[in-house]
PDB file of C-alpha atoms and ligand atoms in Angstrom:
ATOM      1  CA  MET A   1    -131.985 207.951  81.622  1.00  0.00           C
ATOM      2  CA  GLY A   2    -135.917 208.359  81.809  1.00  0.00           C
ATOM      3  CA  THR A   3    -137.885 206.483  82.894  1.00  0.00           C
ATOM      4  CA  ARG A   4    -138.675 204.681  79.599  1.00  0.00           C
ATOM      5  CA  GLU A   5    -136.250 201.799  80.396  1.00  0.00           C
ATOM      6  CA  ILE A   6    -138.195 200.887  83.501  1.00  0.00           C
ATOM      7  CA  THR A   7    -139.695 197.752  82.986  1.00  0.00           C
ATOM      8  CA  ARG A   8    -141.472 194.883  85.123  1.00  0.00           C
ATOM      9  CA  THR A   9    -141.303 191.208  85.121  1.00  0.00           C
ATOM     10  CA  LEU A  10    -143.686 188.103  86.796  1.00  0.00           C
ATOM     11  CA  CYS A  11    -142.163 185.321  88.472  1.00  0.00           C
ATOM     12  CA  LEU A  12    -142.918 182.634  90.807  1.00  0.00           C
ATOM     13  CA  VAL A  13    -141.330 180.735  92.927  1.00  0.00           C
ATOM     14  CA  LYS A  14    -142.355 177.656  92.001  1.00  0.00           C
ATOM     15  CA  PRO A  15    -143.503 174.826  94.831  1.00  0.00           C
ATOM     16  CA  ASP A  16    -140.486 173.261  95.188  1.00  0.00           C
ATOM     17  CA  GLY A  17    -138.794 176.606  96.053  1.00  0.00           C
ATOM     18  CA  VAL A  18    -141.952 177.224  98.748  1.00  0.00           C
ATOM     19  CA  ARG A  19    -141.262 173.427  99.659  1.00  0.00           C
ATOM     20  CA  ARG A  20    -138.074 173.472 100.475  1.00  0.00           C
ATOM     21  CA  GLY A  21    -137.987 177.052 102.569  1.00  0.00           C
ATOM     22  CA  LEU A  22    -135.903 178.880  99.593  1.00  0.00           C
ATOM     23  CA  VAL A  23    -138.602 181.722  99.404  1.00  0.00           C
ATOM     24  CA  GLY A  24    -136.395 184.692 101.275  1.00  0.00           C
ATOM     25  CA  ARG A  25    -133.020 183.728 100.133  1.00  0.00           C
ATOM     26  CA  ILE A  26    -134.816 183.786  96.360  1.00  0.00           C
ATOM     27  CA  LEU A  27    -136.231 186.932  97.016  1.00  0.00           C
ATOM     28  CA  THR A  28    -133.060 188.723  98.469  1.00  0.00           C
ATOM     29  CA  ARG A  29    -131.377 187.894  95.263  1.00  0.00           C
ATOM     30  CA  PHE A  30    -133.636 190.406  93.114  1.00  0.00           C
ATOM     31  CA  GLU A  31    -134.217 192.954  96.602  1.00  0.00           C
ATOM     32  CA  ASP A  32    -130.108 192.854  96.190  1.00  0.00           C
ATOM     33  CA  ALA A  33    -129.746 193.950  92.848  1.00  0.00           C
ATOM     34  CA  GLY A  34    -131.847 196.755  93.435  1.00  0.00           C
ATOM     35  CA  LEU A  35    -135.254 195.364  91.916  1.00  0.00           C
ATOM     36  CA  LYS A  36    -138.168 196.898  93.305  1.00  0.00           C
ATOM     37  CA  ILE A  37    -140.909 194.309  94.068  1.00  0.00           C
ATOM     38  CA  VAL A  38    -144.629 196.213  92.703  1.00  0.00           C
ATOM     39  CA  ALA A  39    -146.741 193.179  94.067  1.00  0.00           C
ATOM     40  CA  MET A  40    -146.525 189.496  95.643  1.00  0.00           C
ATOM     41  CA  LYS A  41    -148.927 186.696  96.730  1.00  0.00           C
ATOM     42  CA  MET A  42    -149.430 183.466  97.744  1.00  0.00           C
ATOM     43  CA  LEU A  43    -151.698 180.853  95.682  1.00  0.00           C
ATOM     44  CA  VAL A  44    -152.008 177.011  95.219  1.00  0.00           C
ATOM     45  CA  PRO A  45    -152.583 177.385  91.891  1.00  0.00           C
ATOM     46  CA  ASP A  46    -156.112 175.881  89.599  1.00  0.00           C
ATOM     47  CA  GLU A  47    -155.150 173.796  86.697  1.00  0.00           C
ATOM     48  CA  GLU A  48    -157.384 176.503  84.787  1.00  0.00           C
ATOM     49  CA  ARG A  49    -154.166 179.211  86.203  1.00  0.00           C
ATOM     50  CA  ALA A  50    -151.322 177.354  85.152  1.00  0.00           C
ATOM     51  CA  ARG A  51    -153.294 176.244  81.797  1.00  0.00           C
ATOM     52  CA  ARG A  52    -153.354 180.614  81.513  1.00  0.00           C
ATOM     53  CA  HIS A  53    -150.004 180.791  82.704  1.00  0.00           C
ATOM     54  CA  TYR A  54    -148.100 177.446  80.255  1.00  0.00           C
ATOM     55  CA  ARG A  55    -149.878 178.409  77.283  1.00  0.00           C
ATOM     56  CA  TYR A  56    -150.113 174.994  75.338  1.00  0.00           C
ATOM     57  CA  GLU A  57    -148.919 176.994  72.291  1.00  0.00           C
ATOM     58  CA  ASP A  58    -146.141 178.134  73.395  1.00  0.00           C
ATOM     59  CA  ILE A  59    -145.103 175.400  75.674  1.00  0.00           C
ATOM     60  CA  ALA A  60    -146.340 171.849  73.934  1.00  0.00           C
ATOM     61  CA  VAL A  61    -145.176 172.799  71.222  1.00  0.00           C
ATOM     62  CA  ARG A  62    -141.826 173.925  72.115  1.00  0.00           C
ATOM     63  CA  HIS A  63    -141.167 170.880  74.349  1.00  0.00           C
ATOM     64  CA  GLY A  64    -144.135 168.350  73.691  1.00  0.00           C
ATOM     65  CA  GLU A  65    -147.240 167.824  75.377  1.00  0.00           C
ATOM     66  CA  ALA A  66    -145.585 165.408  77.717  1.00  0.00           C
ATOM     67  CA  VAL A  67    -143.516 167.985  79.458  1.00  0.00           C
ATOM     68  CA  TRP A  68    -146.752 170.451  79.301  1.00  0.00           C
ATOM     69  CA  ASN A  69    -149.047 168.151  81.301  1.00  0.00           C
ATOM     70  CA  ARG A  70    -146.465 167.760  83.749  1.00  0.00           C
ATOM     71  CA  LEU A  71    -145.513 171.022  84.330  1.00  0.00           C
ATOM     72  CA  VAL A  72    -149.303 172.222  84.470  1.00  0.00           C
ATOM     73  CA  GLN A  73    -149.472 169.170  87.187  1.00  0.00           C
ATOM     74  CA  PHE A  74    -146.204 170.356  88.992  1.00  0.00           C
ATOM     75  CA  LEU A  75    -147.644 174.363  89.292  1.00  0.00           C
ATOM     76  CA  CYS A  76    -150.505 173.228  90.628  1.00  0.00           C
ATOM     77  CA  SER A  77    -149.110 170.495  93.247  1.00  0.00           C
ATOM     78  CA  GLY A  78    -148.425 173.126  95.825  1.00  0.00           C
ATOM     79  CA  PRO A  79    -148.444 176.409  97.390  1.00  0.00           C
ATOM     80  CA  VAL A  80    -146.491 179.254  94.733  1.00  0.00           C
ATOM     81  CA  VAL A  81    -145.378 182.612  95.402  1.00  0.00           C
ATOM     82  CA  ALA A  82    -146.135 185.304  92.817  1.00  0.00           C
ATOM     83  CA  PHE A  83    -144.767 188.595  92.530  1.00  0.00           C
ATOM     84  CA  VAL A  84    -143.911 191.273  90.198  1.00  0.00           C
ATOM     85  CA  LEU A  85    -140.513 193.025  89.955  1.00  0.00           C
ATOM     86  CA  GLU A  86    -139.352 196.423  88.786  1.00  0.00           C
ATOM     87  CA  GLY A  87    -136.482 197.790  87.617  1.00  0.00           C
ATOM     88  CA  VAL A  88    -134.239 198.861  84.064  1.00  0.00           C
ATOM     89  CA  ASP A  89    -135.145 196.624  81.515  1.00  0.00           C
ATOM     90  CA  VAL A  90    -135.319 193.861  83.980  1.00  0.00           C
ATOM     91  CA  VAL A  91    -136.951 191.058  81.765  1.00  0.00           C
ATOM     92  CA  PRO A  92    -133.202 190.104  81.051  1.00  0.00           C
ATOM     93  CA  VAL A  93    -131.441 190.975  84.257  1.00  0.00           C
ATOM     94  CA  VAL A  94    -134.122 188.904  86.264  1.00  0.00           C
ATOM     95  CA  ARG A  95    -133.752 185.693  83.750  1.00  0.00           C
ATOM     96  CA  LYS A  96    -129.597 185.973  84.501  1.00  0.00           C
ATOM     97  CA  LEU A  97    -130.120 185.937  88.202  1.00  0.00           C
ATOM     98  CA  CYS A  98    -132.341 182.119  87.641  1.00  0.00           C
ATOM     99  CA  GLY A  99    -129.574 181.198  84.897  1.00  0.00           C
ATOM    100  CA  SER A 100    -130.543 178.991  82.509  1.00  0.00           C
ATOM    101  CA  THR A 101    -133.764 176.576  82.765  1.00  0.00           C
ATOM    102  CA  GLU A 102    -131.777 173.298  83.585  1.00  0.00           C
ATOM    103  CA  PRO A 103    -130.508 173.248  86.204  1.00  0.00           C
ATOM    104  CA  ALA A 104    -127.656 170.996  85.578  1.00  0.00           C
ATOM    105  CA  SER A 105    -126.753 173.885  83.133  1.00  0.00           C
ATOM    106  CA  ALA A 106    -127.205 177.096  85.129  1.00  0.00           C
ATOM    107  CA  PRO A 107    -124.377 179.060  86.598  1.00  0.00           C
ATOM    108  CA  PRO A 108    -123.113 179.140  90.397  1.00  0.00           C
ATOM    109  CA  GLY A 109    -124.327 182.676  91.710  1.00  0.00           C
ATOM    110  CA  THR A 110    -127.637 182.208  89.803  1.00  0.00           C
ATOM    111  CA  ILE A 111    -130.787 180.947  91.610  1.00  0.00           C
ATOM    112  CA  ARG A 112    -130.763 177.530  89.961  1.00  0.00           C
ATOM    113  CA  GLY A 113    -127.525 177.126  89.476  1.00  0.00           C
ATOM    114  CA  ASP A 114    -126.877 177.350  93.500  1.00  0.00           C
ATOM    115  CA  PHE A 115    -129.964 175.913  94.599  1.00  0.00           C
ATOM    116  CA  ALA A 116    -130.763 173.318  92.556  1.00  0.00           C
ATOM    117  CA  HIS A 117    -129.054 170.448  89.967  1.00  0.00           C
ATOM    118  CA  HIS A 118    -131.070 168.248  87.853  1.00  0.00           C
ATOM    119  CA  THR A 119    -131.143 167.566  84.187  1.00  0.00           C
ATOM    120  CA  TYR A 120    -134.003 167.544  81.850  1.00  0.00           C
ATOM    121  CA  GLU A 121    -133.039 164.054  81.183  1.00  0.00           C
ATOM    122  CA  TYR A 122    -133.444 162.803  84.480  1.00  0.00           C
ATOM    123  CA  SER A 123    -136.532 164.481  84.876  1.00  0.00           C
ATOM    124  CA  ASN A 124    -137.649 163.096  81.646  1.00  0.00           C
ATOM    125  CA  SER A 125    -137.043 159.722  82.402  1.00  0.00           C
ATOM    126  CA  ALA A 126    -138.617 159.774  86.228  1.00  0.00           C
ATOM    127  CA  GLN A 127    -141.720 161.653  84.359  1.00  0.00           C
ATOM    128  CA  GLY A 128    -141.653 164.568  86.304  1.00  0.00           C
ATOM    129  CA  SER A 129    -141.129 168.346  85.477  1.00  0.00           C
ATOM    130  CA  VAL A 130    -137.873 169.671  86.049  1.00  0.00           C
ATOM    131  CA  ARG A 131    -137.130 171.188  89.236  1.00  0.00           C
ATOM    132  CA  ASN A 132    -135.519 174.393  88.565  1.00  0.00           C
ATOM    133  CA  LEU A 133    -137.183 176.676  91.589  1.00  0.00           C
ATOM    134  CA  ILE A 134    -138.359 179.564  89.938  1.00  0.00           C
ATOM    135  CA  HIS A 135    -140.036 180.910  86.430  1.00  0.00           C
ATOM    136  CA  ALA A 136    -139.485 184.501  84.976  1.00  0.00           C
ATOM    137  CA  SER A 137    -140.832 186.163  81.734  1.00  0.00           C
ATOM    138  CA  ALA A 138    -138.753 185.578  78.600  1.00  0.00           C
ATOM    139  CA  THR A 139    -139.967 188.816  77.355  1.00  0.00           C
ATOM    140  CA  ASP A 140    -142.042 192.626  77.590  1.00  0.00           C
ATOM    141  CA  GLU A 141    -144.449 190.859  75.933  1.00  0.00           C
ATOM    142  CA  GLU A 142    -144.991 187.571  77.779  1.00  0.00           C
ATOM    143  CA  ALA A 143    -144.234 189.995  81.176  1.00  0.00           C
ATOM    144  CA  ALA A 144    -147.046 192.085  80.379  1.00  0.00           C
ATOM    145  CA  TYR A 145    -149.415 188.961  79.577  1.00  0.00           C
ATOM    146  CA  GLU A 146    -147.860 187.010  82.814  1.00  0.00           C
ATOM    147  CA  ILE A 147    -148.833 189.649  84.981  1.00  0.00           C
ATOM    148  CA  SER A 148    -152.288 189.701  83.878  1.00  0.00           C
ATOM    149  CA  VAL A 149    -152.789 185.954  84.667  1.00  0.00           C
ATOM    150  CA  TRP A 150    -151.727 186.265  88.482  1.00  0.00           C
ATOM    151  CA  PHE A 151    -152.765 190.276  89.166  1.00  0.00           C
ATOM    152  CA  LEU A 152    -155.693 192.645  88.999  1.00  0.00           C
ATOM    153  CA  LYS A 153    -154.389 196.153  87.912  1.00  0.00           C
ATOM    154  CA  GLU A 154    -154.839 197.274  91.163  1.00  0.00           C
ATOM    155  CA  GLU A 155    -152.886 194.667  93.031  1.00  0.00           C
ATOM    156  CA  LEU A 156    -149.610 196.483  91.687  1.00  0.00           C
ATOM    157  CA  VAL A 157    -147.952 198.491  94.501  1.00  0.00           C
ATOM    158  CA  SER A 158    -145.843 201.093  92.736  1.00  0.00           C
ATOM    159  CA  GLY A 159    -146.100 204.295  94.726  1.00  0.00           C
ATOM    160  CA  TYR A 160    -143.485 203.779  97.370  1.00  0.00           C
ATOM    161  CA  LYS A 161    -139.340 204.856  96.798  1.00  0.00           C
ATOM    162  CA  ARG A 162    -137.119 201.972  97.489  1.00  0.00           C
ATOM    163  CA  SER A 163    -134.237 204.487  99.854  1.00  0.00           C
ATOM    164  CA  ASP A 164    -131.649 202.771  97.530  1.00  0.00           C
ATOM    165  CA  GLU A 165    -133.937 204.236  94.377  1.00  0.00           C
ATOM    166  CA  ALA A 166    -131.742 207.260  93.772  1.00  0.00           C
ATOM    167  CA  GLU A 167    -129.003 205.027  93.027  1.00  0.00           C
ATOM    168  CA  HIS A 168    -130.513 202.734  90.455  1.00  0.00           C
ATOM    169  CA  TYR A 169    -132.540 205.418  88.692  1.00  0.00           C
ATOM    170  CA  LEU A 170    -130.242 208.133  87.691  1.00  0.00           C
ATOM    171  CA  SER A 171    -132.622 211.360  86.743  1.00  0.00           C
TER     172      SER A 171
HETATM  173  P1  ADP B   1    -138.162 179.375  81.390  1.00  0.00           P
HETATM  174  O1  ADP B   1    -138.885 179.007  82.095  1.00  0.00           O
HETATM  175  O2  ADP B   1    -136.781 179.407  81.620  1.00  0.00           O
HETATM  176  O3  ADP B   1    -138.227 180.141  80.260  1.00  0.00           O
HETATM  177  P2  ADP B   1    -138.961 177.188  79.517  1.00  0.00           P
HETATM  178  O4  ADP B   1    -140.611 178.508  78.831  1.00  0.00           O
HETATM  179  O5  ADP B   1    -138.624 177.220  77.836  1.00  0.00           O
HETATM  180  O6  ADP B   1    -138.338 178.104  79.889  1.00  0.00           O
HETATM  181  O7  ADP B   1    -140.174 176.587  79.583  1.00  0.00           O
HETATM  182  C1  ADP B   1    -141.022 176.508  80.950  1.00  0.00           C
HETATM  183  C2  ADP B   1    -140.473 175.508  81.838  1.00  0.00           C
HETATM  184  O8  ADP B   1    -141.080 174.204  81.448  1.00  0.00           O
HETATM  185  C3  ADP B   1    -139.706 175.162  82.329  1.00  0.00           C
HETATM  186  O9  ADP B   1    -139.015 176.173  83.793  1.00  0.00           O
HETATM  187  C4  ADP B   1    -139.146 174.071  82.625  1.00  0.00           C
HETATM  188  O10 ADP B   1    -139.801 173.490  84.143  1.00  0.00           O
HETATM  189  C5  ADP B   1    -139.732 173.216  81.755  1.00  0.00           C
HETATM  190  N1  ADP B   1    -139.320 172.422  80.804  1.00  0.00           N
HETATM  191  C6  ADP B   1    -138.769 172.664  80.162  1.00  0.00           C
HETATM  192  N2  ADP B   1    -137.935 172.228  78.565  1.00  0.00           N
HETATM  193  C7  ADP B   1    -138.339 170.975  79.152  1.00  0.00           C
HETATM  194  C8  ADP B   1    -137.789 169.839  79.250  1.00  0.00           C
HETATM  195  N3  ADP B   1    -136.936 169.718  77.851  1.00  0.00           N
HETATM  196  N4  ADP B   1    -137.855 169.466  79.566  1.00  0.00           N
HETATM  197  C9  ADP B   1    -138.109 168.996  80.604  1.00  0.00           C
HETATM  198  N5  ADP B   1    -139.248 170.326  81.417  1.00  0.00           N
HETATM  199  C10 ADP B   1    -138.527 171.427  80.465  1.00  0.00           C
END
């Protein structure tokens, strides 16, 4: 296997995850799977960055303007931890570890299934944003775009090896 299949994805521990003290446990799930952290930062996003991340043309079209507005407000409501993970076809692997978007439907063993529980119906009736702890890019193209929203090129640090890397990347 060559290096072609090694890709990157963008993750955010959203403000609910940070406030609940879950950053370490969430990161451990990815590290345990052999994924390599190649960038990381904590910040309180401003509205401009949140709007660039949750693109109106994507979210408002799929879920409606009210959901988009609540999401943007929620993302700016406190610190987030942004990080980039690298691994073999990593985008679907990370989405699998996160579990489905709605916590109530996320299977046990996933981040959302184990650490959250509420439904879209509940969050929408409460006019809040669904508390699903984490964001992870949905496609390679989305990952490339989202990495550029949160990181400068020079903030990506790939010049190190994990000590178990040879067990994950077969050459
Ligand atoms: P994902 O983050 O799993 O890729 P989407 O891109 O479809 O999911 O949605 C972005 C975010 O919008 C979700 O993480 C979730 O917080 C919120 N969201 C999605 N659908 C709904 C909905 N029907 N009601 C409320 N919030 C929603």
